[in-house]
């Protein structure tokens, strides 16, 4: 009769060997991350849609983000974007692939097409994900908002290298060093200094720019770039994992979608009329309204 202890030892060895083999075969070449931004990688942007059934829109979606915005095909239209941000407690988190400021409580929000969205979080991409007239910028900050129906509206702010960005300046360098998923308390923070101020905005229907690439996101991209210092870009890139120093998804096809363009920002929630024009198989609009402040 076989020795039970020997059989148990052999069985344990086989289980451990099998688990080790599985872990080796499934090892992520970019570390612990499920996706990457490297084109040649098996987890790169072109492969996102095949990495999970929940990420199918990354490949099969027809309204994906980011896009290139053609600013020359625009006509004046009334504005429909209103902003009303305020200070609220916030925490800075390091997700590995990007840095996220998460607000707790009421940080204000925006109104788009008569729907009110509350500010939830913001995060950075370097370089920019959206391009305007084929121009890519040095960085992009996304302010993510959600309404009562859990629909998302995102404001994208573009940055060029120049003077320091006041929003990042308020977060001392010590907040970034050693930052992890547990986060760092920022105290009370307002998005108003960075999210607002541009006199011209572009609008289109798109998606999340990271997996699962869910569609139905209302995008508003500021046409006027703000400035960010080289040191601040290094600070943002140095905090995330090395392979995510460049974390911008390539631009996606418009596939006949509408691109909107509105002129002058309206502060405070109020109504505005809207019309559209048809040109070159796309609709392009500019919104314009005087500020109430």
PDB file of N, CA, C and O in Angstrom, residues 24 35 41 44-45 50 67 71 76 84 105 113 121 126 129 184 205-206 210 219 225 237 245 255 259 277-278 292:
ATOM      1  N   UNK A  24       3.087  32.252 -14.219  1.00  0.00           N
ATOM      2  CA  UNK A  24       4.127  32.650 -15.164  1.00  0.00           C
ATOM      3  C   UNK A  24       3.538  32.956 -16.531  1.00  0.00           C
ATOM      4  O   UNK A  24       3.866  33.956 -17.169  1.00  0.00           O
ATOM      5  N   UNK A  35      -3.801  46.709 -18.349  1.00  0.00           N
ATOM      6  CA  UNK A  35      -3.637  47.274 -19.687  1.00  0.00           C
ATOM      7  C   UNK A  35      -2.418  48.200 -19.685  1.00  0.00           C
ATOM      8  O   UNK A  35      -1.897  48.583 -18.640  1.00  0.00           O
ATOM      9  N   UNK A  41       2.807  46.210 -27.119  1.00  0.00           N
ATOM     10  CA  UNK A  41       2.486  45.308 -26.022  1.00  0.00           C
ATOM     11  C   UNK A  41       1.226  44.501 -26.309  1.00  0.00           C
ATOM     12  O   UNK A  41       0.339  44.941 -27.036  1.00  0.00           O
ATOM     13  N   UNK A  44      -1.585  46.552 -25.085  1.00  0.00           N
ATOM     14  CA  UNK A  44      -1.628  47.916 -25.601  1.00  0.00           C
ATOM     15  C   UNK A  44      -3.009  48.327 -26.071  1.00  0.00           C
ATOM     16  O   UNK A  44      -3.945  47.506 -26.134  1.00  0.00           O
ATOM     17  N   UNK A  45      -3.189  49.612 -26.434  1.00  0.00           N
ATOM     18  CA  UNK A  45      -4.506  50.151 -26.801  1.00  0.00           C
ATOM     19  C   UNK A  45      -5.252  49.360 -27.874  1.00  0.00           C
ATOM     20  O   UNK A  45      -6.481  49.220 -27.799  1.00  0.00           O
ATOM     21  N   UNK A  50      -9.868  43.033 -26.514  1.00  0.00           N
ATOM     22  CA  UNK A  50      -9.771  41.574 -26.448  1.00  0.00           C
ATOM     23  C   UNK A  50      -9.302  41.076 -25.083  1.00  0.00           C
ATOM     24  O   UNK A  50      -9.252  39.861 -24.855  1.00  0.00           O
ATOM     25  N   UNK A  67     -10.634  62.131 -29.560  1.00  0.00           N
ATOM     26  CA  UNK A  67     -10.711  62.383 -30.993  1.00  0.00           C
ATOM     27  C   UNK A  67      -9.873  63.606 -31.333  1.00  0.00           C
ATOM     28  O   UNK A  67      -9.484  64.379 -30.458  1.00  0.00           O
ATOM     29  N   UNK A  71     -11.293  72.500 -35.630  1.00  0.00           N
ATOM     30  CA  UNK A  71     -11.863  73.773 -35.160  1.00  0.00           C
ATOM     31  C   UNK A  71     -12.368  74.663 -36.292  1.00  0.00           C
ATOM     32  O   UNK A  71     -13.114  75.610 -36.048  1.00  0.00           O
ATOM     33  N   UNK A  76     -21.328  79.810 -35.039  1.00  0.00           N
ATOM     34  CA  UNK A  76     -21.775  80.341 -33.757  1.00  0.00           C
ATOM     35  C   UNK A  76     -23.127  79.769 -33.333  1.00  0.00           C
ATOM     36  O   UNK A  76     -24.041  79.675 -34.144  1.00  0.00           O
ATOM     37  N   UNK A  84     -20.472  75.724 -11.779  1.00  0.00           N
ATOM     38  CA  UNK A  84     -20.639  76.250 -10.427  1.00  0.00           C
ATOM     39  C   UNK A  84     -19.906  75.331  -9.458  1.00  0.00           C
ATOM     40  O   UNK A  84     -20.498  74.433  -8.852  1.00  0.00           O
ATOM     41  N   UNK A 105     -18.234  64.677  -0.751  1.00  0.00           N
ATOM     42  CA  UNK A 105     -19.223  65.715  -0.493  1.00  0.00           C
ATOM     43  C   UNK A 105     -19.527  66.507  -1.748  1.00  0.00           C
ATOM     44  O   UNK A 105     -19.215  66.097  -2.875  1.00  0.00           O
ATOM     45  N   UNK A 113     -26.906  70.864 -21.459  1.00  0.00           N
ATOM     46  CA  UNK A 113     -28.183  70.505 -22.087  1.00  0.00           C
ATOM     47  C   UNK A 113     -29.300  70.368 -21.057  1.00  0.00           C
ATOM     48  O   UNK A 113     -30.164  69.491 -21.168  1.00  0.00           O
ATOM     49  N   UNK A 121     -14.419  63.508  -9.694  1.00  0.00           N
ATOM     50  CA  UNK A 121     -12.970  63.388  -9.618  1.00  0.00           C
ATOM     51  C   UNK A 121     -12.316  64.037 -10.823  1.00  0.00           C
ATOM     52  O   UNK A 121     -12.975  64.401 -11.792  1.00  0.00           O
ATOM     53  N   UNK A 126      -0.533  62.517 -19.736  1.00  0.00           N
ATOM     54  CA  UNK A 126       0.619  63.147 -20.397  1.00  0.00           C
ATOM     55  C   UNK A 126       1.113  62.233 -21.513  1.00  0.00           C
ATOM     56  O   UNK A 126       1.398  61.063 -21.252  1.00  0.00           O
ATOM     57  N   UNK A 129      -4.630  63.652 -24.598  1.00  0.00           N
ATOM     58  CA  UNK A 129      -5.305  62.616 -25.379  1.00  0.00           C
ATOM     59  C   UNK A 129      -6.026  63.231 -26.578  1.00  0.00           C
ATOM     60  O   UNK A 129      -5.918  62.734 -27.697  1.00  0.00           O
ATOM     61  N   UNK A 184      -3.697  60.638  -0.264  1.00  0.00           N
ATOM     62  CA  UNK A 184      -3.169  61.707   0.579  1.00  0.00           C
ATOM     63  C   UNK A 184      -4.227  62.795   0.702  1.00  0.00           C
ATOM     64  O   UNK A 184      -4.751  63.276  -0.305  1.00  0.00           O
ATOM     65  N   UNK A 205     -20.039  63.583 -28.425  1.00  0.00           N
ATOM     66  CA  UNK A 205     -20.430  62.392 -27.671  1.00  0.00           C
ATOM     67  C   UNK A 205     -19.342  61.345 -27.811  1.00  0.00           C
ATOM     68  O   UNK A 205     -18.950  60.992 -28.928  1.00  0.00           O
ATOM     69  N   UNK A 206     -18.840  60.837 -26.681  1.00  0.00           N
ATOM     70  CA  UNK A 206     -17.728  59.904 -26.743  1.00  0.00           C
ATOM     71  C   UNK A 206     -17.785  58.825 -25.680  1.00  0.00           C
ATOM     72  O   UNK A 206     -18.866  58.331 -25.337  1.00  0.00           O
ATOM     73  N   UNK A 210     -10.151  55.056 -21.028  1.00  0.00           N
ATOM     74  CA  UNK A 210      -9.489  53.869 -20.492  1.00  0.00           C
ATOM     75  C   UNK A 210     -10.515  52.741 -20.407  1.00  0.00           C
ATOM     76  O   UNK A 210     -11.722  53.003 -20.371  1.00  0.00           O
ATOM     77  N   UNK A 219     -18.588  64.849 -23.789  1.00  0.00           N
ATOM     78  CA  UNK A 219     -17.262  65.464 -23.686  1.00  0.00           C
ATOM     79  C   UNK A 219     -17.308  66.948 -24.009  1.00  0.00           C
ATOM     80  O   UNK A 219     -17.943  67.369 -24.976  1.00  0.00           O
ATOM     81  N   UNK A 225      -5.677  76.468 -24.303  1.00  0.00           N
ATOM     82  CA  UNK A 225      -4.805  75.693 -23.420  1.00  0.00           C
ATOM     83  C   UNK A 225      -4.309  76.533 -22.255  1.00  0.00           C
ATOM     84  O   UNK A 225      -4.057  77.736 -22.394  1.00  0.00           O
ATOM     85  N   UNK A 237       4.410  62.620 -13.778  1.00  0.00           N
ATOM     86  CA  UNK A 237       4.920  61.381 -14.368  1.00  0.00           C
ATOM     87  C   UNK A 237       5.724  60.563 -13.360  1.00  0.00           C
ATOM     88  O   UNK A 237       5.669  59.332 -13.367  1.00  0.00           O
ATOM     89  N   UNK A 245       4.337  56.810 -17.761  1.00  0.00           N
ATOM     90  CA  UNK A 245       4.748  58.209 -17.874  1.00  0.00           C
ATOM     91  C   UNK A 245       4.059  58.858 -19.069  1.00  0.00           C
ATOM     92  O   UNK A 245       3.757  60.051 -19.044  1.00  0.00           O
ATOM     93  N   UNK A 255     -16.366  58.649 -36.949  1.00  0.00           N
ATOM     94  CA  UNK A 255     -17.475  57.815 -37.427  1.00  0.00           C
ATOM     95  C   UNK A 255     -18.771  58.611 -37.579  1.00  0.00           C
ATOM     96  O   UNK A 255     -19.855  58.153 -37.210  1.00  0.00           O
ATOM     97  N   UNK A 259     -19.455  67.256 -33.840  1.00  0.00           N
ATOM     98  CA  UNK A 259     -18.496  68.040 -33.068  1.00  0.00           C
ATOM     99  C   UNK A 259     -19.105  69.424 -32.846  1.00  0.00           C
ATOM    100  O   UNK A 259     -19.543  70.061 -33.794  1.00  0.00           O
ATOM    101  N   UNK A 277     -26.106  73.281 -37.400  1.00  0.00           N
ATOM    102  CA  UNK A 277     -25.944  73.423 -38.842  1.00  0.00           C
ATOM    103  C   UNK A 277     -25.279  72.166 -39.372  1.00  0.00           C
ATOM    104  O   UNK A 277     -24.525  71.507 -38.673  1.00  0.00           O
ATOM    105  N   UNK A 278     -25.588  71.814 -40.574  1.00  0.00           N
ATOM    106  CA  UNK A 278     -25.024  70.619 -41.192  1.00  0.00           C
ATOM    107  C   UNK A 278     -23.922  71.041 -42.150  1.00  0.00           C
ATOM    108  O   UNK A 278     -24.096  71.917 -42.974  1.00  0.00           O
ATOM    109  N   UNK A 292     -22.625  85.673 -16.159  1.00  0.00           N
ATOM    110  CA  UNK A 292     -23.513  86.332 -15.196  1.00  0.00           C
ATOM    111  C   UNK A 292     -22.744  86.937 -14.040  1.00  0.00           C
ATOM    112  O   UNK A 292     -23.311  87.605 -13.198  1.00  0.00           O
TER     113      UNK A 292
END
